[in-house]
Amino acid sequence: MQKICLNSWCRAPFEVTQSDLALLDELSPSVGGKKYEIPPPTLCPDCRQRRRLAWRNERNLYRDTCDRCGKSIVSMYAPDSPYAVYCYECWWGDQWDALEYGTDVDFTRPFLEQVAELRMRVPRLYLFNLHSENCIYTSHSANNKNCYMGVALGKCEDCYYGHWVLESKNVVDSMYCEYCERCYDCSYCLHCYGTAFSQSCQNCRDSLFCYECKGCERCIGCVGLRQKELHIFNQPVSAQEYARVKEELLTSPEAFAAFAEKWRAFKLTFPHRFALQINCTSVSGDDLYNCKNVKHCFNCRDVEDSAYIYDSGKNKDSMDTYEHGWLVQSQLNYELHAGMAGYHLLFCHICAEGRDLLYSDCCHNNSADLFGCISLKHKRYCILNKQYTKEEYEKLAQKIIEQMVKDGTWGEFLPAARSPFAYNESVAQEYFPLTKGEILKRKWRWKEMEERGFSSNKHAVPPDIRTVKDDILQETLACATCGRNFKIIPQELRFYREMLLPIPSSCHDCRHRRRMQLRNPRHLWSRTCAKCGKGIETTYSPERPEIVFCEECYLKEVY
């Protein structure tokens, strides 16, 4: 089925395949014995993803106070937002009940409009951060200990400034890394130790500036090596030369910058694999491990029979979800943003450990059979936060769905215009940037951001960490990239000293943006392998300078 994106500013053609339709049929809910078909998507995959990401604020955090106990918090909701925001203890505590805000359904008005009004009244959790200890500045994360300023961390300890880091310890300024320890400024690395400034490496130790290396130790500036030790730019060196070059890179900013530029050029002389698909069968996308029968998926682990899944794991029979799953199996989910352990969640925002939820927001703790509910815990058969019997719920839910089918909102995710965040606060701005004028023209919200501190850097930071004194912890540094002020925290300084790494010259936001720019876009282009001519679907666009090989040709090249 060929379709045109309904968004007037897009109008991109896209295809809804027979497998998509079969999956939508499987996902379609039955209420009171009657099945309600989910219609084919009206928006292209990118616009669907943009709509979900408009509901996600990761990096714009604000100092505020809990609206219940008055405790100081750092929240993803701005102090001038209209929402009541509770700290972790108050929101999860039993001193209040979100059913107190319940309301009747008004069938003279659109249902999603009533959900939006309820959202404005019900207290919200200041950050999504489950089952963690001493991680108050970490969001969209779970099961962590002693982590700071991280996003999408899971089962981590002593990790700082990370983005999507799993089951790792002492990992700093890294993204999309798993099972790593004592690593810095790494991307897409797995089972690495003592490694820095590296990308797409596995089982490497004590290495710097490595790309697509496996099982390597004490290597610097290497590309595509397997099971090598003491190499620089893919050539063997002595232990003394390795130590000399490493010390020079970590103590001289000029040597570091020159080496990084030489390494970037060096990488372009080697073939790049068309996509990272490890232990996968019948898949399309990139950064996939242990996946089967998935289409257009990115950064997924253990996903089966699914399509258009992003940053997810342990998911089956699902479509159009972002960051749902990972630590616990999820299944039969559609148009979701965030959460975990969901079974048959449809059109929901940050719901975890629930089943058969429709158009609900921030509902947790084994909730089931909810429709248009906000901030409920361990509840069942509720609509707009009002309790019903099973029979009452099913009868009313049928009537709501039939009304939504008529007004064209059934089957669509929550509108971007109803997001708690302005578009430029959200992750949508990171992946799909727009100007203020473009945002307002689409009737989305724009927020004028507060100017953070801008002051000159009066503290001269030595390039050699061995000469940096403890008084740097009292200093306010100025970002060399954007000029904003930032500080070094004690545990961060300890990490740099242990790893002999220099103090960063840029703030953590600019460091994150730089890493994001190194990542390929989540878009697939049809190309041919530069070696054998076979057709491939890859995240490398045709005009890029990299030499791109299919999987078979790439493996022959590196082994």
mmCIF file with all atom_site columns, C-alpha atoms in Angstrom, residues 177-372:
data_model
loop_
_atom_site.group_PDB
_atom_site.id
_atom_site.type_symbol
_atom_site.label_atom_id
_atom_site.label_alt_id
_atom_site.label_comp_id
_atom_site.label_asym_id
_atom_site.label_entity_id
_atom_site.label_seq_id
_atom_site.pdbx_PDB_ins_code
_atom_site.Cartn_x
_atom_site.Cartn_y
_atom_site.Cartn_z
_atom_site.occupancy
_atom_site.B_iso_or_equiv
_atom_site.pdbx_formal_charge
_atom_site.auth_seq_id
_atom_site.auth_comp_id
_atom_site.auth_asym_id
_atom_site.auth_atom_id
_atom_site.pdbx_PDB_model_num
ATOM 1   C CA . CYS A 1 177 ? 27.787 1.376   25.259 1.00 0.00 ? 177 CYS A CA 1
ATOM 2   C CA . GLU A 1 178 ? 27.102 -1.916  27.037 1.00 0.00 ? 178 GLU A CA 1
ATOM 3   C CA . TYR A 1 179 ? 29.013 -4.061  29.520 1.00 0.00 ? 179 TYR A CA 1
ATOM 4   C CA . CYS A 1 180 ? 31.887 -1.582  29.627 1.00 0.00 ? 180 CYS A CA 1
ATOM 5   C CA . GLU A 1 181 ? 34.105 -0.456  32.482 1.00 0.00 ? 181 GLU A CA 1
ATOM 6   C CA . ARG A 1 182 ? 36.431 2.518   32.928 1.00 0.00 ? 182 ARG A CA 1
ATOM 7   C CA . CYS A 1 183 ? 35.702 3.903   29.464 1.00 0.00 ? 183 CYS A CA 1
ATOM 8   C CA . TYR A 1 184 ? 35.573 7.528   28.335 1.00 0.00 ? 184 TYR A CA 1
ATOM 9   C CA . ASP A 1 185 ? 34.109 9.251   25.276 1.00 0.00 ? 185 ASP A CA 1
ATOM 10  C CA . CYS A 1 186 ? 33.163 6.002   23.568 1.00 0.00 ? 186 CYS A CA 1
ATOM 11  C CA . SER A 1 187 ? 30.263 5.243   21.231 1.00 0.00 ? 187 SER A CA 1
ATOM 12  C CA . TYR A 1 188 ? 28.713 1.900   20.317 1.00 0.00 ? 188 TYR A CA 1
ATOM 13  C CA . CYS A 1 189 ? 31.238 -0.092  22.325 1.00 0.00 ? 189 CYS A CA 1
ATOM 14  C CA . LEU A 1 190 ? 30.665 -3.487  23.905 1.00 0.00 ? 190 LEU A CA 1
ATOM 15  C CA . HIS A 1 191 ? 32.644 -5.288  26.632 1.00 0.00 ? 191 HIS A CA 1
ATOM 16  C CA . CYS A 1 192 ? 35.470 -2.735  26.592 1.00 0.00 ? 192 CYS A CA 1
ATOM 17  C CA . TYR A 1 193 ? 37.761 -1.802  29.484 1.00 0.00 ? 193 TYR A CA 1
ATOM 18  C CA . GLY A 1 194 ? 40.004 1.212   29.942 1.00 0.00 ? 194 GLY A CA 1
ATOM 19  C CA . THR A 1 195 ? 39.220 2.479   26.446 1.00 0.00 ? 195 THR A CA 1
ATOM 20  C CA . ALA A 1 196 ? 38.711 6.099   25.338 1.00 0.00 ? 196 ALA A CA 1
ATOM 21  C CA . PHE A 1 197 ? 37.792 8.147   22.260 1.00 0.00 ? 197 PHE A CA 1
ATOM 22  C CA . SER A 1 198 ? 36.715 4.986   20.419 1.00 0.00 ? 198 SER A CA 1
ATOM 23  C CA . GLN A 1 199 ? 33.760 3.858   18.324 1.00 0.00 ? 199 GLN A CA 1
ATOM 24  C CA . SER A 1 200 ? 32.146 0.509   17.509 1.00 0.00 ? 200 SER A CA 1
ATOM 25  C CA . CYS A 1 201 ? 34.703 -1.604  19.368 1.00 0.00 ? 201 CYS A CA 1
ATOM 26  C CA . GLN A 1 202 ? 34.253 -4.906  21.198 1.00 0.00 ? 202 GLN A CA 1
ATOM 27  C CA . ASN A 1 203 ? 36.362 -6.585  23.876 1.00 0.00 ? 203 ASN A CA 1
ATOM 28  C CA . CYS A 1 204 ? 39.120 -3.981  23.687 1.00 0.00 ? 204 CYS A CA 1
ATOM 29  C CA . ARG A 1 205 ? 41.351 -2.884  26.559 1.00 0.00 ? 205 ARG A CA 1
ATOM 30  C CA . ASP A 1 206 ? 43.538 0.127   27.268 1.00 0.00 ? 206 ASP A CA 1
ATOM 31  C CA . SER A 1 207 ? 43.099 1.601   23.796 1.00 0.00 ? 207 SER A CA 1
ATOM 32  C CA . LEU A 1 208 ? 42.550 5.080   22.358 1.00 0.00 ? 208 LEU A CA 1
ATOM 33  C CA . PHE A 1 209 ? 41.060 6.259   19.068 1.00 0.00 ? 209 PHE A CA 1
ATOM 34  C CA . CYS A 1 210 ? 40.011 2.846   17.803 1.00 0.00 ? 210 CYS A CA 1
ATOM 35  C CA . TYR A 1 211 ? 37.234 2.098   15.328 1.00 0.00 ? 211 TYR A CA 1
ATOM 36  C CA . GLU A 1 212 ? 35.626 -1.284  14.581 1.00 0.00 ? 212 GLU A CA 1
ATOM 37  C CA . CYS A 1 213 ? 38.310 -3.172  16.499 1.00 0.00 ? 213 CYS A CA 1
ATOM 38  C CA . LYS A 1 214 ? 37.721 -6.460  18.324 1.00 0.00 ? 214 LYS A CA 1
ATOM 39  C CA . GLY A 1 215 ? 39.793 -8.152  20.990 1.00 0.00 ? 215 GLY A CA 1
ATOM 40  C CA . CYS A 1 216 ? 42.538 -5.541  20.829 1.00 0.00 ? 216 CYS A CA 1
ATOM 41  C CA . GLU A 1 217 ? 44.750 -4.321  23.658 1.00 0.00 ? 217 GLU A CA 1
ATOM 42  C CA . ARG A 1 218 ? 46.975 -1.250  23.957 1.00 0.00 ? 218 ARG A CA 1
ATOM 43  C CA . CYS A 1 219 ? 46.173 0.040   20.482 1.00 0.00 ? 219 CYS A CA 1
ATOM 44  C CA . ILE A 1 220 ? 45.950 3.669   19.349 1.00 0.00 ? 220 ILE A CA 1
ATOM 45  C CA . GLY A 1 221 ? 44.418 5.063   16.164 1.00 0.00 ? 221 GLY A CA 1
ATOM 46  C CA . CYS A 1 222 ? 43.579 1.645   14.746 1.00 0.00 ? 222 CYS A CA 1
ATOM 47  C CA . VAL A 1 223 ? 40.776 0.641   12.380 1.00 0.00 ? 223 VAL A CA 1
ATOM 48  C CA . GLY A 1 224 ? 39.285 -2.804  11.776 1.00 0.00 ? 224 GLY A CA 1
ATOM 49  C CA . LEU A 1 225 ? 41.880 -4.799  13.707 1.00 0.00 ? 225 LEU A CA 1
ATOM 50  C CA . ARG A 1 226 ? 41.184 -8.209  15.241 1.00 0.00 ? 226 ARG A CA 1
ATOM 51  C CA . GLN A 1 227 ? 43.026 -9.661  18.243 1.00 0.00 ? 227 GLN A CA 1
ATOM 52  C CA . LYS A 1 228 ? 46.024 -7.301  18.046 1.00 0.00 ? 228 LYS A CA 1
ATOM 53  C CA . GLU A 1 229 ? 48.189 -5.752  20.739 1.00 0.00 ? 229 GLU A CA 1
ATOM 54  C CA . LEU A 1 230 ? 50.526 -2.749  20.707 1.00 0.00 ? 230 LEU A CA 1
ATOM 55  C CA . HIS A 1 231 ? 49.553 -1.203  17.368 1.00 0.00 ? 231 HIS A CA 1
ATOM 56  C CA . ILE A 1 232 ? 49.374 2.435   16.281 1.00 0.00 ? 232 ILE A CA 1
ATOM 57  C CA . PHE A 1 233 ? 47.622 3.228   13.010 1.00 0.00 ? 233 PHE A CA 1
ATOM 58  C CA . ASN A 1 234 ? 47.446 -0.544  12.402 1.00 0.00 ? 234 ASN A CA 1
ATOM 59  C CA . GLN A 1 235 ? 51.220 -0.963  12.623 1.00 0.00 ? 235 GLN A CA 1
ATOM 60  C CA . PRO A 1 236 ? 53.019 -2.858  15.423 1.00 0.00 ? 236 PRO A CA 1
ATOM 61  C CA . VAL A 1 237 ? 54.961 -0.751  17.926 1.00 0.00 ? 237 VAL A CA 1
ATOM 62  C CA . SER A 1 238 ? 56.944 -1.344  21.096 1.00 0.00 ? 238 SER A CA 1
ATOM 63  C CA . ALA A 1 239 ? 55.431 -0.966  24.549 1.00 0.00 ? 239 ALA A CA 1
ATOM 64  C CA . GLN A 1 240 ? 57.649 2.079   25.041 1.00 0.00 ? 240 GLN A CA 1
ATOM 65  C CA . GLU A 1 241 ? 56.355 3.757   21.868 1.00 0.00 ? 241 GLU A CA 1
ATOM 66  C CA . TYR A 1 242 ? 52.755 3.026   22.852 1.00 0.00 ? 242 TYR A CA 1
ATOM 67  C CA . ALA A 1 243 ? 53.312 4.615   26.271 1.00 0.00 ? 243 ALA A CA 1
ATOM 68  C CA . ARG A 1 244 ? 55.071 7.642   24.757 1.00 0.00 ? 244 ARG A CA 1
ATOM 69  C CA . VAL A 1 245 ? 52.305 8.358   22.230 1.00 0.00 ? 245 VAL A CA 1
ATOM 70  C CA . LYS A 1 246 ? 49.572 7.821   24.807 1.00 0.00 ? 246 LYS A CA 1
ATOM 71  C CA . GLU A 1 247 ? 51.153 10.265  27.250 1.00 0.00 ? 247 GLU A CA 1
ATOM 72  C CA . GLU A 1 248 ? 51.664 12.863  24.526 1.00 0.00 ? 248 GLU A CA 1
ATOM 73  C CA . LEU A 1 249 ? 48.023 12.629  23.426 1.00 0.00 ? 249 LEU A CA 1
ATOM 74  C CA . LEU A 1 250 ? 46.688 12.965  26.965 1.00 0.00 ? 250 LEU A CA 1
ATOM 75  C CA . THR A 1 251 ? 48.920 15.878  28.004 1.00 0.00 ? 251 THR A CA 1
ATOM 76  C CA . SER A 1 252 ? 49.160 18.013  24.848 1.00 0.00 ? 252 SER A CA 1
ATOM 77  C CA . PRO A 1 253 ? 45.939 19.510  23.408 1.00 0.00 ? 253 PRO A CA 1
ATOM 78  C CA . GLU A 1 254 ? 47.767 20.304  20.170 1.00 0.00 ? 254 GLU A CA 1
ATOM 79  C CA . ALA A 1 255 ? 48.991 16.729  19.744 1.00 0.00 ? 255 ALA A CA 1
ATOM 80  C CA . PHE A 1 256 ? 45.530 15.421  20.611 1.00 0.00 ? 256 PHE A CA 1
ATOM 81  C CA . ALA A 1 257 ? 43.800 17.598  17.981 1.00 0.00 ? 257 ALA A CA 1
ATOM 82  C CA . ALA A 1 258 ? 46.328 16.742  15.271 1.00 0.00 ? 258 ALA A CA 1
ATOM 83  C CA . PHE A 1 259 ? 46.075 13.018  16.005 1.00 0.00 ? 259 PHE A CA 1
ATOM 84  C CA . ALA A 1 260 ? 42.251 13.091  15.985 1.00 0.00 ? 260 ALA A CA 1
ATOM 85  C CA . GLU A 1 261 ? 42.251 14.740  12.555 1.00 0.00 ? 261 GLU A CA 1
ATOM 86  C CA . LYS A 1 262 ? 44.768 12.233  11.188 1.00 0.00 ? 262 LYS A CA 1
ATOM 87  C CA . TRP A 1 263 ? 42.663 9.356   12.580 1.00 0.00 ? 263 TRP A CA 1
ATOM 88  C CA . ARG A 1 264 ? 39.500 10.674  10.903 1.00 0.00 ? 264 ARG A CA 1
ATOM 89  C CA . ALA A 1 265 ? 41.284 10.682  7.540  1.00 0.00 ? 265 ALA A CA 1
ATOM 90  C CA . PHE A 1 266 ? 42.786 7.254   8.260  1.00 0.00 ? 266 PHE A CA 1
ATOM 91  C CA . LYS A 1 267 ? 39.321 5.759   8.857  1.00 0.00 ? 267 LYS A CA 1
ATOM 92  C CA . LEU A 1 268 ? 38.171 6.840   5.395  1.00 0.00 ? 268 LEU A CA 1
ATOM 93  C CA . THR A 1 269 ? 40.807 4.653   3.753  1.00 0.00 ? 269 THR A CA 1
ATOM 94  C CA . PHE A 1 270 ? 39.186 1.490   5.130  1.00 0.00 ? 270 PHE A CA 1
ATOM 95  C CA . PRO A 1 271 ? 35.903 -0.153  4.111  1.00 0.00 ? 271 PRO A CA 1
ATOM 96  C CA . HIS A 1 272 ? 32.944 0.376   6.438  1.00 0.00 ? 272 HIS A CA 1
ATOM 97  C CA . ARG A 1 273 ? 30.364 -2.349  7.036  1.00 0.00 ? 273 ARG A CA 1
ATOM 98  C CA . PHE A 1 274 ? 26.966 -1.381  5.619  1.00 0.00 ? 274 PHE A CA 1
ATOM 99  C CA . ALA A 1 275 ? 25.278 -1.930  9.014  1.00 0.00 ? 275 ALA A CA 1
ATOM 100 C CA . LEU A 1 276 ? 25.933 -3.513  12.373 1.00 0.00 ? 276 LEU A CA 1
ATOM 101 C CA . GLN A 1 277 ? 23.703 -6.603  12.499 1.00 0.00 ? 277 GLN A CA 1
ATOM 102 C CA . ILE A 1 278 ? 25.067 -9.220  14.906 1.00 0.00 ? 278 ILE A CA 1
ATOM 103 C CA . ASN A 1 279 ? 23.392 -12.619 15.228 1.00 0.00 ? 279 ASN A CA 1
ATOM 104 C CA . CYS A 1 280 ? 20.391 -11.373 13.270 1.00 0.00 ? 280 CYS A CA 1
ATOM 105 C CA . THR A 1 281 ? 18.038 -12.982 10.753 1.00 0.00 ? 281 THR A CA 1
ATOM 106 C CA . SER A 1 282 ? 15.854 -11.161 8.208  1.00 0.00 ? 282 SER A CA 1
ATOM 107 C CA . VAL A 1 283 ? 16.430 -7.630  9.474  1.00 0.00 ? 283 VAL A CA 1
ATOM 108 C CA . SER A 1 284 ? 16.837 -4.094  8.157  1.00 0.00 ? 284 SER A CA 1
ATOM 109 C CA . GLY A 1 285 ? 18.302 -1.220  10.123 1.00 0.00 ? 285 GLY A CA 1
ATOM 110 C CA . ASP A 1 286 ? 21.476 -0.635  12.107 1.00 0.00 ? 286 ASP A CA 1
ATOM 111 C CA . ASP A 1 287 ? 23.008 -1.433  15.493 1.00 0.00 ? 287 ASP A CA 1
ATOM 112 C CA . LEU A 1 288 ? 20.999 -4.638  15.881 1.00 0.00 ? 288 LEU A CA 1
ATOM 113 C CA . TYR A 1 289 ? 21.898 -7.606  18.089 1.00 0.00 ? 289 TYR A CA 1
ATOM 114 C CA . ASN A 1 290 ? 20.029 -10.907 18.367 1.00 0.00 ? 290 ASN A CA 1
ATOM 115 C CA . CYS A 1 291 ? 17.094 -9.689  16.296 1.00 0.00 ? 291 CYS A CA 1
ATOM 116 C CA . LYS A 1 292 ? 14.801 -11.667 14.021 1.00 0.00 ? 292 LYS A CA 1
ATOM 117 C CA . ASN A 1 293 ? 12.253 -10.553 11.428 1.00 0.00 ? 293 ASN A CA 1
ATOM 118 C CA . VAL A 1 294 ? 12.495 -6.828  12.138 1.00 0.00 ? 294 VAL A CA 1
ATOM 119 C CA . LYS A 1 295 ? 12.196 -3.945  9.697  1.00 0.00 ? 295 LYS A CA 1
ATOM 120 C CA . HIS A 1 296 ? 13.617 -0.421  9.896  1.00 0.00 ? 296 HIS A CA 1
ATOM 121 C CA . CYS A 1 297 ? 14.875 -0.828  13.462 1.00 0.00 ? 297 CYS A CA 1
ATOM 122 C CA . PHE A 1 298 ? 17.780 0.983   15.110 1.00 0.00 ? 298 PHE A CA 1
ATOM 123 C CA . ASN A 1 299 ? 19.721 0.279   18.291 1.00 0.00 ? 299 ASN A CA 1
ATOM 124 C CA . CYS A 1 300 ? 17.722 -2.814  19.227 1.00 0.00 ? 300 CYS A CA 1
ATOM 125 C CA . ARG A 1 301 ? 18.561 -5.934  21.211 1.00 0.00 ? 301 ARG A CA 1
ATOM 126 C CA . ASP A 1 302 ? 16.552 -9.169  21.271 1.00 0.00 ? 302 ASP A CA 1
ATOM 127 C CA . VAL A 1 303 ? 13.672 -7.809  19.194 1.00 0.00 ? 303 VAL A CA 1
ATOM 128 C CA . GLU A 1 304 ? 11.500 -10.102 17.086 1.00 0.00 ? 304 GLU A CA 1
ATOM 129 C CA . ASP A 1 305 ? 8.707  -9.749  14.542 1.00 0.00 ? 305 ASP A CA 1
ATOM 130 C CA . SER A 1 306 ? 8.589  -5.967  14.826 1.00 0.00 ? 306 SER A CA 1
ATOM 131 C CA . ALA A 1 307 ? 8.930  -2.812  12.730 1.00 0.00 ? 307 ALA A CA 1
ATOM 132 C CA . TYR A 1 308 ? 10.040 0.794   13.272 1.00 0.00 ? 308 TYR A CA 1
ATOM 133 C CA . ILE A 1 309 ? 11.493 0.164   16.727 1.00 0.00 ? 309 ILE A CA 1
ATOM 134 C CA . TYR A 1 310 ? 14.128 2.526   18.135 1.00 0.00 ? 310 TYR A CA 1
ATOM 135 C CA . ASP A 1 311 ? 16.388 2.200   21.195 1.00 0.00 ? 311 ASP A CA 1
ATOM 136 C CA . SER A 1 312 ? 14.623 -0.873  22.513 1.00 0.00 ? 312 SER A CA 1
ATOM 137 C CA . GLY A 1 313 ? 15.251 -4.381  23.716 1.00 0.00 ? 313 GLY A CA 1
ATOM 138 C CA . LYS A 1 314 ? 13.430 -7.579  24.631 1.00 0.00 ? 314 LYS A CA 1
ATOM 139 C CA . ASN A 1 315 ? 10.465 -6.633  22.474 1.00 0.00 ? 315 ASN A CA 1
ATOM 140 C CA . LYS A 1 316 ? 8.206  -8.803  20.336 1.00 0.00 ? 316 LYS A CA 1
ATOM 141 C CA . ASP A 1 317 ? 5.332  -8.223  17.924 1.00 0.00 ? 317 ASP A CA 1
ATOM 142 C CA . SER A 1 318 ? 5.559  -4.445  18.234 1.00 0.00 ? 318 SER A CA 1
ATOM 143 C CA . MET A 1 319 ? 5.596  -1.438  15.926 1.00 0.00 ? 319 MET A CA 1
ATOM 144 C CA . ASP A 1 320 ? 6.486  2.247   16.176 1.00 0.00 ? 320 ASP A CA 1
ATOM 145 C CA . THR A 1 321 ? 7.987  2.434   19.653 1.00 0.00 ? 321 THR A CA 1
ATOM 146 C CA . TYR A 1 322 ? 10.825 4.499   21.095 1.00 0.00 ? 322 TYR A CA 1
ATOM 147 C CA . GLU A 1 323 ? 12.827 3.338   24.120 1.00 0.00 ? 323 GLU A CA 1
ATOM 148 C CA . HIS A 1 324 ? 10.374 0.785   25.447 1.00 0.00 ? 324 HIS A CA 1
ATOM 149 C CA . GLY A 1 325 ? 11.641 -2.495  26.836 1.00 0.00 ? 325 GLY A CA 1
ATOM 150 C CA . TRP A 1 326 ? 15.221 -3.446  27.717 1.00 0.00 ? 326 TRP A CA 1
ATOM 151 C CA . LEU A 1 327 ? 15.287 -4.901  31.188 1.00 0.00 ? 327 LEU A CA 1
ATOM 152 C CA . VAL A 1 328 ? 12.036 -6.898  31.044 1.00 0.00 ? 328 VAL A CA 1
ATOM 153 C CA . GLN A 1 329 ? 10.264 -8.521  28.097 1.00 0.00 ? 329 GLN A CA 1
ATOM 154 C CA . SER A 1 330 ? 7.631  -6.406  26.337 1.00 0.00 ? 330 SER A CA 1
ATOM 155 C CA . GLN A 1 331 ? 5.180  -7.499  23.670 1.00 0.00 ? 331 GLN A CA 1
ATOM 156 C CA . LEU A 1 332 ? 2.348  -6.325  21.416 1.00 0.00 ? 332 LEU A CA 1
ATOM 157 C CA . ASN A 1 333 ? 2.998  -2.599  21.730 1.00 0.00 ? 333 ASN A CA 1
ATOM 158 C CA . TYR A 1 334 ? 2.227  0.166   19.240 1.00 0.00 ? 334 TYR A CA 1
ATOM 159 C CA . GLU A 1 335 ? 2.969  3.892   19.109 1.00 0.00 ? 335 GLU A CA 1
ATOM 160 C CA . LEU A 1 336 ? 4.716  4.113   22.468 1.00 0.00 ? 336 LEU A CA 1
ATOM 161 C CA . HIS A 1 337 ? 7.188  6.487   23.965 1.00 0.00 ? 337 HIS A CA 1
ATOM 162 C CA . ALA A 1 338 ? 9.376  5.151   26.809 1.00 0.00 ? 338 ALA A CA 1
ATOM 163 C CA . GLY A 1 339 ? 8.694  2.731   29.630 1.00 0.00 ? 339 GLY A CA 1
ATOM 164 C CA . MET A 1 340 ? 9.310  -0.978  30.020 1.00 0.00 ? 340 MET A CA 1
ATOM 165 C CA . ALA A 1 341 ? 7.640  -4.310  30.760 1.00 0.00 ? 341 ALA A CA 1
ATOM 166 C CA . GLY A 1 342 ? 4.566  -3.433  28.723 1.00 0.00 ? 342 GLY A CA 1
ATOM 167 C CA . TYR A 1 343 ? 2.122  -5.922  27.265 1.00 0.00 ? 343 TYR A CA 1
ATOM 168 C CA . HIS A 1 344 ? -0.324 -4.607  24.668 1.00 0.00 ? 344 HIS A CA 1
ATOM 169 C CA . LEU A 1 345 ? 0.192  -0.926  25.351 1.00 0.00 ? 345 LEU A CA 1
ATOM 170 C CA . LEU A 1 346 ? -1.235 1.299   22.628 1.00 0.00 ? 346 LEU A CA 1
ATOM 171 C CA . PHE A 1 347 ? -0.608 5.041   22.136 1.00 0.00 ? 347 PHE A CA 1
ATOM 172 C CA . CYS A 1 348 ? 0.969  5.521   25.589 1.00 0.00 ? 348 CYS A CA 1
ATOM 173 C CA . HIS A 1 349 ? 3.616  7.804   27.109 1.00 0.00 ? 349 HIS A CA 1
ATOM 174 C CA . ILE A 1 350 ? 6.072  6.566   29.788 1.00 0.00 ? 350 ILE A CA 1
ATOM 175 C CA . CYS A 1 351 ? 4.052  3.611   31.020 1.00 0.00 ? 351 CYS A CA 1
ATOM 176 C CA . ALA A 1 352 ? 5.786  0.672   32.685 1.00 0.00 ? 352 ALA A CA 1
ATOM 177 C CA . GLU A 1 353 ? 4.798  -2.693  34.078 1.00 0.00 ? 353 GLU A CA 1
ATOM 178 C CA . GLY A 1 354 ? 1.274  -2.625  32.676 1.00 0.00 ? 354 GLY A CA 1
ATOM 179 C CA . ARG A 1 355 ? -1.001 -4.363  30.201 1.00 0.00 ? 355 ARG A CA 1
ATOM 180 C CA . ASP A 1 356 ? -3.872 -3.392  27.916 1.00 0.00 ? 356 ASP A CA 1
ATOM 181 C CA . LEU A 1 357 ? -3.428 0.365   28.312 1.00 0.00 ? 357 LEU A CA 1
ATOM 182 C CA . LEU A 1 358 ? -4.868 2.858   25.816 1.00 0.00 ? 358 LEU A CA 1
ATOM 183 C CA . TYR A 1 359 ? -3.870 6.525   25.452 1.00 0.00 ? 359 TYR A CA 1
ATOM 184 C CA . SER A 1 360 ? -2.462 6.637   28.978 1.00 0.00 ? 360 SER A CA 1
ATOM 185 C CA . ASP A 1 361 ? 0.405  8.608   30.474 1.00 0.00 ? 361 ASP A CA 1
ATOM 186 C CA . CYS A 1 362 ? 2.836  7.715   33.276 1.00 0.00 ? 362 CYS A CA 1
ATOM 187 C CA . CYS A 1 363 ? 0.877  4.729   34.612 1.00 0.00 ? 363 CYS A CA 1
ATOM 188 C CA . HIS A 1 364 ? 2.840  2.048   36.463 1.00 0.00 ? 364 HIS A CA 1
ATOM 189 C CA . ASN A 1 365 ? 2.899  -0.881  38.884 1.00 0.00 ? 365 ASN A CA 1
ATOM 190 C CA . ASN A 1 366 ? 0.852  -3.581  37.197 1.00 0.00 ? 366 ASN A CA 1
ATOM 191 C CA . SER A 1 367 ? -1.923 -1.321  35.975 1.00 0.00 ? 367 SER A CA 1
ATOM 192 C CA . ALA A 1 368 ? -4.261 -2.854  33.410 1.00 0.00 ? 368 ALA A CA 1
ATOM 193 C CA . ASP A 1 369 ? -7.275 -1.929  31.295 1.00 0.00 ? 369 ASP A CA 1
ATOM 194 C CA . LEU A 1 370 ? -6.822 1.832   31.504 1.00 0.00 ? 370 LEU A CA 1
ATOM 195 C CA . PHE A 1 371 ? -8.053 4.342   28.920 1.00 0.00 ? 371 PHE A CA 1
ATOM 196 C CA . GLY A 1 372 ? -6.931 7.969   28.934 1.00 0.00 ? 372 GLY A CA 1
#
